[in-house]
GROMACS .gro file of C-alpha atoms in nm:
model
  149
    1MET     CA    1   0.601   0.993  -1.606
    2LEU     CA    2   0.723   1.023  -1.286
    3THR     CA    3   0.507   0.863  -1.023
    4LYS     CA    4   0.502   0.923  -0.638
    5LYS     CA    5   0.564   0.626  -0.450
    6VAL     CA    6   0.324   0.614  -0.275
    7MET     CA    7   0.424   0.298  -0.010
    8THR     CA    8   0.724   0.036   0.103
    9LEU     CA    9   0.756  -0.346   0.112
   10GLU     CA   10   0.935  -0.520   0.193
   11LEU     CA   11   0.970  -0.848   0.104
   12SER     CA   12   1.239  -1.158   0.179
   13ARG     CA   13   1.289  -1.539   0.196
   14GLU     CA   14   1.428  -1.763   0.283
   15ASN     CA   15   1.833  -1.791   0.118
   16GLN     CA   16   1.840  -2.135  -0.052
   17PHE     CA   17   2.204  -2.134  -0.057
   18SER     CA   18   2.250  -2.067   0.333
   19ASP     CA   19   2.069  -1.907   0.640
   20GLY     CA   20   1.909  -1.743   0.708
   21TYR     CA   21   1.704  -1.456   0.526
   22LEU     CA   22   1.739  -1.230   0.203
   23TYR     CA   23   1.564  -0.906   0.223
   24ARG     CA   24   1.466  -0.650  -0.030
   25SER     CA   25   1.249  -0.384  -0.009
   26LEU     CA   26   0.988  -0.230  -0.258
   27GLU     CA   27   0.880   0.142  -0.311
   28LEU     CA   28   0.506   0.104  -0.523
   29PRO     CA   29   0.415   0.224  -0.746
   30ALA     CA   30   0.681   0.021  -0.947
   31GLN     CA   31   0.749  -0.063  -1.299
   32GLU     CA   32   0.809  -0.367  -1.423
   33HIS     CA   33   1.143  -0.365  -1.433
   34GLU     CA   34   1.160  -0.303  -1.067
   35ILE     CA   35   0.955  -0.536  -1.005
   36ARG     CA   36   1.163  -0.763  -1.130
   37ASP     CA   37   1.552  -0.599  -1.020
   38ALA     CA   38   1.308  -0.733  -0.698
   39LEU     CA   39   1.267  -1.094  -0.819
   40GLN     CA   40   1.548  -1.142  -0.858
   41GLN     CA   41   1.749  -0.950  -0.556
   42LEU     CA   42   1.558  -1.177  -0.348
   43ARG     CA   43   1.674  -1.474  -0.606
   44GLN     CA   44   1.261  -1.567  -0.723
   45ARG     CA   45   1.168  -1.658  -1.046
   46SER     CA   46   0.810  -1.537  -1.030
   47ALA     CA   47   0.623  -1.291  -0.820
   48ASP     CA   48   0.401  -1.576  -0.717
   49ILE     CA   49   0.566  -1.512  -0.332
   50SER     CA   50   0.385  -1.657   0.000
   51PRO     CA   51   0.177  -1.328   0.103
   52ASP     CA   52   0.377  -1.377   0.468
   53GLN     CA   53   0.707  -1.247   0.272
   54ILE     CA   54   0.544  -0.960   0.213
   55ALA     CA   55   0.537  -0.647   0.463
   56ILE     CA   56   0.433  -0.269   0.454
   57TYR     CA   57   0.662  -0.098   0.645
   58ASN     CA   58   0.606   0.296   0.491
   59SER     CA   59   0.226   0.420   0.366
   60ARG     CA   60   0.273   0.721   0.307
   61TYR     CA   61  -0.054   0.874   0.349
   62ILE     CA   62  -0.280   0.538   0.481
   63PRO     CA   63  -0.001   0.446   0.772
   64GLN     CA   64  -0.297   0.199   0.890
   65LEU     CA   65  -0.176  -0.010   0.598
   66GLU     CA   66   0.111  -0.091   0.826
   67ASP     CA   67   0.048  -0.246   1.125
   68LYS     CA   68  -0.266  -0.491   0.819
   69ARG     CA   69  -0.220  -0.865   0.799
   70PHE     CA   70  -0.401  -0.951   0.419
   71ASP     CA   71  -0.497  -1.224   0.250
   72SER     CA   72  -0.323  -1.344  -0.018
   73PRO     CA   73  -0.194  -0.984  -0.183
   74THR     CA   74   0.006  -1.009  -0.457
   75ILE     CA   75   0.321  -0.753  -0.595
   76ASP     CA   76   0.015  -0.706  -0.878
   77GLU     CA   77  -0.229  -0.616  -0.702
   78LEU     CA   78   0.047  -0.414  -0.448
   79ASN     CA   79   0.100  -0.222  -0.679
   80PHE     CA   80  -0.204  -0.165  -0.871
   81PHE     CA   81  -0.387  -0.052  -0.570
   82ALA     CA   82  -0.037   0.177  -0.501
   83ASN     CA   83  -0.094   0.360  -0.837
   84ARG     CA   84  -0.481   0.428  -0.757
   85ILE     CA   85  -0.337   0.581  -0.467
   86ALA     CA   86  -0.079   0.792  -0.610
   87GLN     CA   87  -0.384   0.898  -0.989
   88MET     CA   88  -0.535   1.063  -0.650
   89ASP     CA   89  -0.576   1.389  -0.552
   90ASP     CA   90  -0.591   1.614  -0.303
   91SER     CA   91  -0.912   1.561  -0.275
   92GLU     CA   92  -0.993   1.199  -0.313
   93LEU     CA   93  -0.739   1.157  -0.124
   94ALA     CA   94  -0.918   1.297   0.185
   95ILE     CA   95  -1.147   1.121   0.169
   96PHE     CA   96  -1.019   0.838   0.104
   97ARG     CA   97  -0.855   0.844   0.405
   98THR     CA   98  -1.133   0.936   0.584
   99VAL     CA   99  -1.347   0.586   0.468
  100ALA     CA  100  -1.020   0.354   0.375
  101PRO     CA  101  -1.056   0.334   0.828
  102LYS     CA  102  -1.492   0.174   0.757
  103VAL     CA  103  -1.351  -0.060   0.548
  104LEU     CA  104  -0.960  -0.160   0.786
  105GLY     CA  105  -1.153  -0.223   1.135
  106SER     CA  106  -0.980  -0.286   1.397
  107PRO     CA  107  -0.651  -0.375   1.454
  108ALA     CA  108  -0.776  -0.738   1.631
  109ASP     CA  109  -0.944  -0.760   1.298
  110ASP     CA  110  -0.925  -1.068   1.057
  111LEU     CA  111  -0.695  -1.102   0.737
  112LEU     CA  112  -0.811  -0.789   0.508
  113SER     CA  113  -0.907  -0.882   0.203
  114MET     CA  114  -0.683  -0.673  -0.036
  115LYS     CA  115  -0.966  -0.620  -0.342
  116ASP     CA  116  -1.212  -0.477  -0.062
  117LEU     CA  117  -0.896  -0.197  -0.012
  118ILE     CA  118  -0.893  -0.210  -0.402
  119ASN     CA  119  -1.259  -0.149  -0.489
  120VAL     CA  120  -1.264   0.164  -0.192
  121THR     CA  121  -1.033   0.342  -0.423
  122TYR     CA  122  -1.327   0.338  -0.764
  123GLY     CA  123  -1.648   0.539  -0.724
  124LEU     CA  124  -1.499   0.815  -0.433
  125ASP     CA  125  -1.662   1.133  -0.662
  126ASP     CA  126  -2.011   1.030  -0.530
  127VAL     CA  127  -1.902   1.071  -0.108
  128SER     CA  128  -2.076   1.353  -0.008
  129VAL     CA  129  -1.777   1.507   0.265
  130ILE     CA  130  -1.888   1.807   0.527
  131SER     CA  131  -1.576   1.933   0.554
  132ALA     CA  132  -1.445   2.134   0.895
  133PRO     CA  133  -1.150   2.395   0.923
  134THR     CA  134  -1.027   2.358   1.249
  135SER     CA  135  -0.751   2.580   1.386
  136SER     CA  136  -0.448   2.541   1.662
  137SER     CA  137  -0.253   2.774   1.803
  138ASP     CA  138  -0.044   2.745   1.522
  139SER     CA  139  -0.222   3.063   1.222
  140SER     CA  140   0.018   2.908   0.976
  141SER     CA  141  -0.106   2.612   0.998
  142SER     CA  142  -0.407   2.484   0.938
  143LYS     CA  143  -0.618   2.135   0.874
  144THR     CA  144  -0.978   2.015   0.740
  145ASN     CA  145  -1.189   1.756   0.923
  146CYS     CA  146  -1.379   1.535   0.641
  147THR     CA  147  -1.733   1.345   0.776
  148THR     CA  148  -1.874   1.119   0.564
  149MET     CA  149  -2.227   1.102   0.505
   0.00000   0.00000   0.00000
């Protein structure tokens, strides 16, 4: 089953054999062999890499994640989260985009808990949404503003 990729991580690690760093991007959600391949290219033996070695640099559905610092994220947690986002239908994704900023907080906020963010992906069908269509100057495109109650 082919799953849409929803975010890209940049993994980095200090090169043990010469000066500099090793870098590898990883699109999520990823299969186990893709994660193993990325870790091998970093010469990393396990998925236990330091949080400062993981950065989200492309989040297609939640761009606010690119500015956030996470509290000890693991590749498995990020992959699970990306899988949850990839499985959402359009209405769940619209609700998530409305609710997520409340969990993400402001850019000045400290570390974000990955577990809290994962928990927000559950129970979205219980959220009441009022949608108000808005029109732009171009009549061929329309947008929907969602507000949670």
